[in-house]
Amino acid sequence: DAKTTQPPSMDCAEGRAANLPCNHSTISGNEYVYWYRQIHSQGPQYIIHGLKNNETNEMASLIITEDRKSSTLILPHATLRDTAVYYCIVRVGETSGSRLTFGEGTQLTVNP
Amino acid sequence: DSGVTQTPKHLITATGQRVTLRCSPRSGDLSVYWYQQSLDQGLQFLIQYYNGEERAKGNILERFSAQQFPDLHSELNLSSLELGDSALYFCASSPRQGARAFFGQGTRLTVV
């Protein structure tokens, strides 16, 4: 699986958009970008994933650059409950071994 | 609630002992994954089972073993426990290989 690079920490004001970047410059054509988050020692929670098109669900939006070397997770209106470690993971999609390789992630702190 | 149930939630045991952690996947999910999260190592993939068969192995020690039963629940056995085995152990499940994984709330193991 391709390696990812994320900033170790970010701050965001409550109610504002949180934009979390991820660099995955060695991504292969068949690799998806997945985002998970972990709220204080709870089990990681799936947020969103995509291949090359931008994706949106009820939790977040995922913007993937045209060359697919980087992406941004957007939480449109961050709340205090969004404070968590966010992991960007690149892995082959639904056709092969599916372990998730977690890096260090980004600690997002949402401030009141 | 992810639908993945792990028991027990907390476990305290002495060095040299053996423990068994149990995971009940979401109804119908065939894949089960085990992860270890310690303070200095982050989330580490241990092992994956798919419909009763071992499919992938990560950084799992020889003192650790796992299995998936016909009813699809899984157990992680940890033996000859050492202080360094103290960690959160997470189980995750997915309906098939490569699909998004749902994590349980973990078992916190403390070895004293």
PDB file of N, CA, C and O in Angstrom, chain A residues 44-83:
ATOM      1  N   PRO A  44     -11.685   2.830  15.549  1.00  0.00           N
ATOM      2  CA  PRO A  44     -11.688   3.709  14.369  1.00  0.00           C
ATOM      3  C   PRO A  44     -13.026   3.652  13.643  1.00  0.00           C
ATOM      4  O   PRO A  44     -13.672   2.607  13.589  1.00  0.00           O
ATOM      5  N   GLN A  45     -13.398   4.791  13.084  1.00  0.00           N
ATOM      6  CA  GLN A  45     -14.687   4.935  12.402  1.00  0.00           C
ATOM      7  C   GLN A  45     -14.455   5.329  10.959  1.00  0.00           C
ATOM      8  O   GLN A  45     -13.718   6.279  10.674  1.00  0.00           O
ATOM      9  N   TYR A  46     -15.064   4.595  10.051  1.00  0.00           N
ATOM     10  CA  TYR A  46     -14.971   4.913   8.631  1.00  0.00           C
ATOM     11  C   TYR A  46     -15.635   6.256   8.359  1.00  0.00           C
ATOM     12  O   TYR A  46     -16.706   6.567   8.911  1.00  0.00           O
ATOM     13  N   ILE A  47     -15.010   7.073   7.496  1.00  0.00           N
ATOM     14  CA  ILE A  47     -15.612   8.343   7.121  1.00  0.00           C
ATOM     15  C   ILE A  47     -16.034   8.330   5.653  1.00  0.00           C
ATOM     16  O   ILE A  47     -17.206   8.532   5.317  1.00  0.00           O
ATOM     17  N   ILE A  48     -15.086   8.073   4.777  1.00  0.00           N
ATOM     18  CA  ILE A  48     -15.357   8.197   3.345  1.00  0.00           C
ATOM     19  C   ILE A  48     -14.218   7.563   2.564  1.00  0.00           C
ATOM     20  O   ILE A  48     -13.127   7.363   3.120  1.00  0.00           O
ATOM     21  N   HIS A  49     -14.443   7.216   1.315  1.00  0.00           N
ATOM     22  CA  HIS A  49     -13.341   6.782   0.470  1.00  0.00           C
ATOM     23  C   HIS A  49     -13.635   7.141  -0.987  1.00  0.00           C
ATOM     24  O   HIS A  49     -14.801   7.399  -1.346  1.00  0.00           O
ATOM     25  N   GLY A  50     -12.582   7.162  -1.795  1.00  0.00           N
ATOM     26  CA  GLY A  50     -12.748   7.487  -3.205  1.00  0.00           C
ATOM     27  C   GLY A  50     -11.579   6.992  -4.031  1.00  0.00           C
ATOM     28  O   GLY A  50     -10.508   6.710  -3.499  1.00  0.00           O
ATOM     29  N   LEU A  51     -11.790   6.938  -5.343  1.00  0.00           N
ATOM     30  CA  LEU A  51     -10.747   6.499  -6.266  1.00  0.00           C
ATOM     31  C   LEU A  51     -10.145   7.693  -7.001  1.00  0.00           C
ATOM     32  O   LEU A  51      -8.951   7.935  -6.926  1.00  0.00           O
ATOM     33  N   LYS A  52     -10.965   8.433  -7.716  1.00  0.00           N
ATOM     34  CA  LYS A  52     -10.450   9.618  -8.403  1.00  0.00           C
ATOM     35  C   LYS A  52     -11.453  10.759  -8.473  1.00  0.00           C
ATOM     36  O   LYS A  52     -11.060  11.910  -8.594  1.00  0.00           O
ATOM     37  N   ASN A  53     -12.715  10.437  -8.324  1.00  0.00           N
ATOM     38  CA  ASN A  53     -13.716  11.492  -8.314  1.00  0.00           C
ATOM     39  C   ASN A  53     -13.914  11.998  -6.904  1.00  0.00           C
ATOM     40  O   ASN A  53     -13.686  11.282  -5.932  1.00  0.00           O
ATOM     41  N   ASN A  54     -14.346  13.239  -6.792  1.00  0.00           N
ATOM     42  CA  ASN A  54     -14.674  13.769  -5.480  1.00  0.00           C
ATOM     43  C   ASN A  54     -15.903  13.038  -4.937  1.00  0.00           C
ATOM     44  O   ASN A  54     -16.794  12.642  -5.692  1.00  0.00           O
ATOM     45  N   GLU A  55     -15.920  12.854  -3.636  1.00  0.00           N
ATOM     46  CA  GLU A  55     -17.013  12.127  -3.004  1.00  0.00           C
ATOM     47  C   GLU A  55     -17.571  12.944  -1.850  1.00  0.00           C
ATOM     48  O   GLU A  55     -16.832  13.706  -1.201  1.00  0.00           O
ATOM     49  N   THR A  56     -18.858  12.770  -1.596  1.00  0.00           N
ATOM     50  CA  THR A  56     -19.502  13.441  -0.466  1.00  0.00           C
ATOM     51  C   THR A  56     -20.490  12.483   0.176  1.00  0.00           C
ATOM     52  O   THR A  56     -21.185  11.744  -0.525  1.00  0.00           O
ATOM     53  N   ASN A  57     -20.503  12.479   1.496  1.00  0.00           N
ATOM     54  CA  ASN A  57     -21.552  11.745   2.215  1.00  0.00           C
ATOM     55  C   ASN A  57     -22.019  12.618   3.368  1.00  0.00           C
ATOM     56  O   ASN A  57     -21.674  13.809   3.457  1.00  0.00           O
ATOM     57  N   GLU A  58     -22.783  12.020   4.258  1.00  0.00           N
ATOM     58  CA  GLU A  58     -23.366  12.810   5.342  1.00  0.00           C
ATOM     59  C   GLU A  58     -22.327  13.295   6.348  1.00  0.00           C
ATOM     60  O   GLU A  58     -22.595  14.202   7.129  1.00  0.00           O
ATOM     61  N   MET A  59     -21.155  12.711   6.323  1.00  0.00           N
ATOM     62  CA  MET A  59     -20.135  13.098   7.290  1.00  0.00           C
ATOM     63  C   MET A  59     -19.149  14.119   6.725  1.00  0.00           C
ATOM     64  O   MET A  59     -18.712  15.023   7.449  1.00  0.00           O
ATOM     65  N   ALA A  60     -18.758  13.931   5.463  1.00  0.00           N
ATOM     66  CA  ALA A  60     -17.645  14.722   4.957  1.00  0.00           C
ATOM     67  C   ALA A  60     -17.613  14.721   3.430  1.00  0.00           C
ATOM     68  O   ALA A  60     -18.390  14.015   2.780  1.00  0.00           O
ATOM     69  N   SER A  61     -16.692  15.511   2.909  1.00  0.00           N
ATOM     70  CA  SER A  61     -16.390  15.501   1.474  1.00  0.00           C
ATOM     71  C   SER A  61     -14.920  15.137   1.286  1.00  0.00           C
ATOM     72  O   SER A  61     -14.084  15.476   2.132  1.00  0.00           O
ATOM     73  N   LEU A  62     -14.659  14.457   0.192  1.00  0.00           N
ATOM     74  CA  LEU A  62     -13.288  14.071  -0.138  1.00  0.00           C
ATOM     75  C   LEU A  62     -12.960  14.655  -1.495  1.00  0.00           C
ATOM     76  O   LEU A  62     -13.658  14.367  -2.490  1.00  0.00           O
ATOM     77  N   ILE A  63     -11.902  15.469  -1.521  1.00  0.00           N
ATOM     78  CA  ILE A  63     -11.449  16.078  -2.766  1.00  0.00           C
ATOM     79  C   ILE A  63     -10.109  15.435  -3.132  1.00  0.00           C
ATOM     80  O   ILE A  63      -9.160  15.495  -2.344  1.00  0.00           O
ATOM     81  N   ILE A  64     -10.043  14.814  -4.296  1.00  0.00           N
ATOM     82  CA  ILE A  64      -8.816  14.169  -4.765  1.00  0.00           C
ATOM     83  C   ILE A  64      -8.303  14.952  -5.960  1.00  0.00           C
ATOM     84  O   ILE A  64      -9.055  15.240  -6.889  1.00  0.00           O
ATOM     85  N   THR A  65      -7.022  15.319  -5.941  1.00  0.00           N
ATOM     86  CA  THR A  65      -6.459  16.083  -7.040  1.00  0.00           C
ATOM     87  C   THR A  65      -6.471  15.259  -8.315  1.00  0.00           C
ATOM     88  O   THR A  65      -6.529  14.024  -8.277  1.00  0.00           O
ATOM     89  N   GLU A  66      -6.367  15.947  -9.432  1.00  0.00           N
ATOM     90  CA  GLU A  66      -6.462  15.271 -10.725  1.00  0.00           C
ATOM     91  C   GLU A  66      -5.356  14.236 -10.916  1.00  0.00           C
ATOM     92  O   GLU A  66      -5.574  13.172 -11.496  1.00  0.00           O
ATOM     93  N   ASP A  67      -4.165  14.539 -10.409  1.00  0.00           N
ATOM     94  CA  ASP A  67      -3.063  13.578 -10.529  1.00  0.00           C
ATOM     95  C   ASP A  67      -3.092  12.519  -9.433  1.00  0.00           C
ATOM     96  O   ASP A  67      -2.236  11.631  -9.397  1.00  0.00           O
ATOM     97  N   ARG A  68      -4.052  12.635  -8.529  1.00  0.00           N
ATOM     98  CA  ARG A  68      -4.286  11.691  -7.433  1.00  0.00           C
ATOM     99  C   ARG A  68      -3.141  11.620  -6.432  1.00  0.00           C
ATOM    100  O   ARG A  68      -3.083  10.705  -5.621  1.00  0.00           O
ATOM    101  N   LYS A  69      -2.261  12.568  -6.441  1.00  0.00           N
ATOM    102  CA  LYS A  69      -1.118  12.523  -5.521  1.00  0.00           C
ATOM    103  C   LYS A  69      -1.445  13.134  -4.168  1.00  0.00           C
ATOM    104  O   LYS A  69      -0.630  13.051  -3.236  1.00  0.00           O
ATOM    105  N   SER A  70      -2.571  13.768  -4.048  1.00  0.00           N
ATOM    106  CA  SER A  70      -2.959  14.295  -2.742  1.00  0.00           C
ATOM    107  C   SER A  70      -4.479  14.390  -2.658  1.00  0.00           C
ATOM    108  O   SER A  70      -5.175  14.319  -3.690  1.00  0.00           O
ATOM    109  N   SER A  71      -4.961  14.526  -1.431  1.00  0.00           N
ATOM    110  CA  SER A  71      -6.404  14.659  -1.228  1.00  0.00           C
ATOM    111  C   SER A  71      -6.654  15.507   0.001  1.00  0.00           C
ATOM    112  O   SER A  71      -5.745  15.745   0.807  1.00  0.00           O
ATOM    113  N   THR A  72      -7.892  15.962   0.126  1.00  0.00           N
ATOM    114  CA  THR A  72      -8.297  16.757   1.276  1.00  0.00           C
ATOM    115  C   THR A  72      -9.632  16.247   1.783  1.00  0.00           C
ATOM    116  O   THR A  72     -10.574  16.063   1.003  1.00  0.00           O
ATOM    117  N   LEU A  73      -9.688  15.997   3.064  1.00  0.00           N
ATOM    118  CA  LEU A  73     -10.948  15.660   3.720  1.00  0.00           C
ATOM    119  C   LEU A  73     -11.534  16.948   4.270  1.00  0.00           C
ATOM    120  O   LEU A  73     -10.849  17.701   4.966  1.00  0.00           O
ATOM    121  N   ILE A  74     -12.794  17.186   3.973  1.00  0.00           N
ATOM    122  CA  ILE A  74     -13.449  18.407   4.439  1.00  0.00           C
ATOM    123  C   ILE A  74     -14.613  18.050   5.345  1.00  0.00           C
ATOM    124  O   ILE A  74     -15.531  17.326   4.940  1.00  0.00           O
ATOM    125  N   LEU A  75     -14.538  18.546   6.582  1.00  0.00           N
ATOM    126  CA  LEU A  75     -15.683  18.494   7.490  1.00  0.00           C
ATOM    127  C   LEU A  75     -16.326  19.863   7.421  1.00  0.00           C
ATOM    128  O   LEU A  75     -15.750  20.836   7.897  1.00  0.00           O
ATOM    129  N   PRO A  76     -17.493  19.985   6.815  1.00  0.00           N
ATOM    130  CA  PRO A  76     -18.007  21.317   6.459  1.00  0.00           C
ATOM    131  C   PRO A  76     -18.326  22.222   7.648  1.00  0.00           C
ATOM    132  O   PRO A  76     -18.125  23.429   7.566  1.00  0.00           O
ATOM    133  N   HIS A  77     -18.811  21.676   8.732  1.00  0.00           N
ATOM    134  CA  HIS A  77     -19.143  22.474   9.917  1.00  0.00           C
ATOM    135  C   HIS A  77     -18.675  21.700  11.144  1.00  0.00           C
ATOM    136  O   HIS A  77     -19.436  20.952  11.742  1.00  0.00           O
ATOM    137  N   ALA A  78     -17.426  21.896  11.494  1.00  0.00           N
ATOM    138  CA  ALA A  78     -16.840  21.088  12.561  1.00  0.00           C
ATOM    139  C   ALA A  78     -17.513  21.365  13.906  1.00  0.00           C
ATOM    140  O   ALA A  78     -17.846  22.511  14.238  1.00  0.00           O
ATOM    141  N   THR A  79     -17.713  20.297  14.670  1.00  0.00           N
ATOM    142  CA  THR A  79     -18.231  20.430  16.034  1.00  0.00           C
ATOM    143  C   THR A  79     -17.189  19.877  17.006  1.00  0.00           C
ATOM    144  O   THR A  79     -16.218  19.234  16.595  1.00  0.00           O
ATOM    145  N   LEU A  80     -17.413  20.123  18.284  1.00  0.00           N
ATOM    146  CA  LEU A  80     -16.469  19.642  19.289  1.00  0.00           C
ATOM    147  C   LEU A  80     -16.328  18.123  19.226  1.00  0.00           C
ATOM    148  O   LEU A  80     -15.254  17.576  19.520  1.00  0.00           O
ATOM    149  N   ARG A  81     -17.385  17.440  18.829  1.00  0.00           N
ATOM    150  CA  ARG A  81     -17.348  15.984  18.748  1.00  0.00           C
ATOM    151  C   ARG A  81     -16.501  15.465  17.586  1.00  0.00           C
ATOM    152  O   ARG A  81     -16.274  14.261  17.472  1.00  0.00           O
ATOM    153  N   ASP A  82     -16.087  16.364  16.718  1.00  0.00           N
ATOM    154  CA  ASP A  82     -15.192  15.971  15.617  1.00  0.00           C
ATOM    155  C   ASP A  82     -13.736  15.942  16.046  1.00  0.00           C
ATOM    156  O   ASP A  82     -12.865  15.585  15.242  1.00  0.00           O
ATOM    157  N   THR A  83     -13.442  16.336  17.264  1.00  0.00           N
ATOM    158  CA  THR A  83     -12.072  16.250  17.760  1.00  0.00           C
ATOM    159  C   THR A  83     -11.659  14.785  17.796  1.00  0.00           C
ATOM    160  O   THR A  83     -12.306  13.966  18.459  1.00  0.00           O
TER     161      THR A  83
END
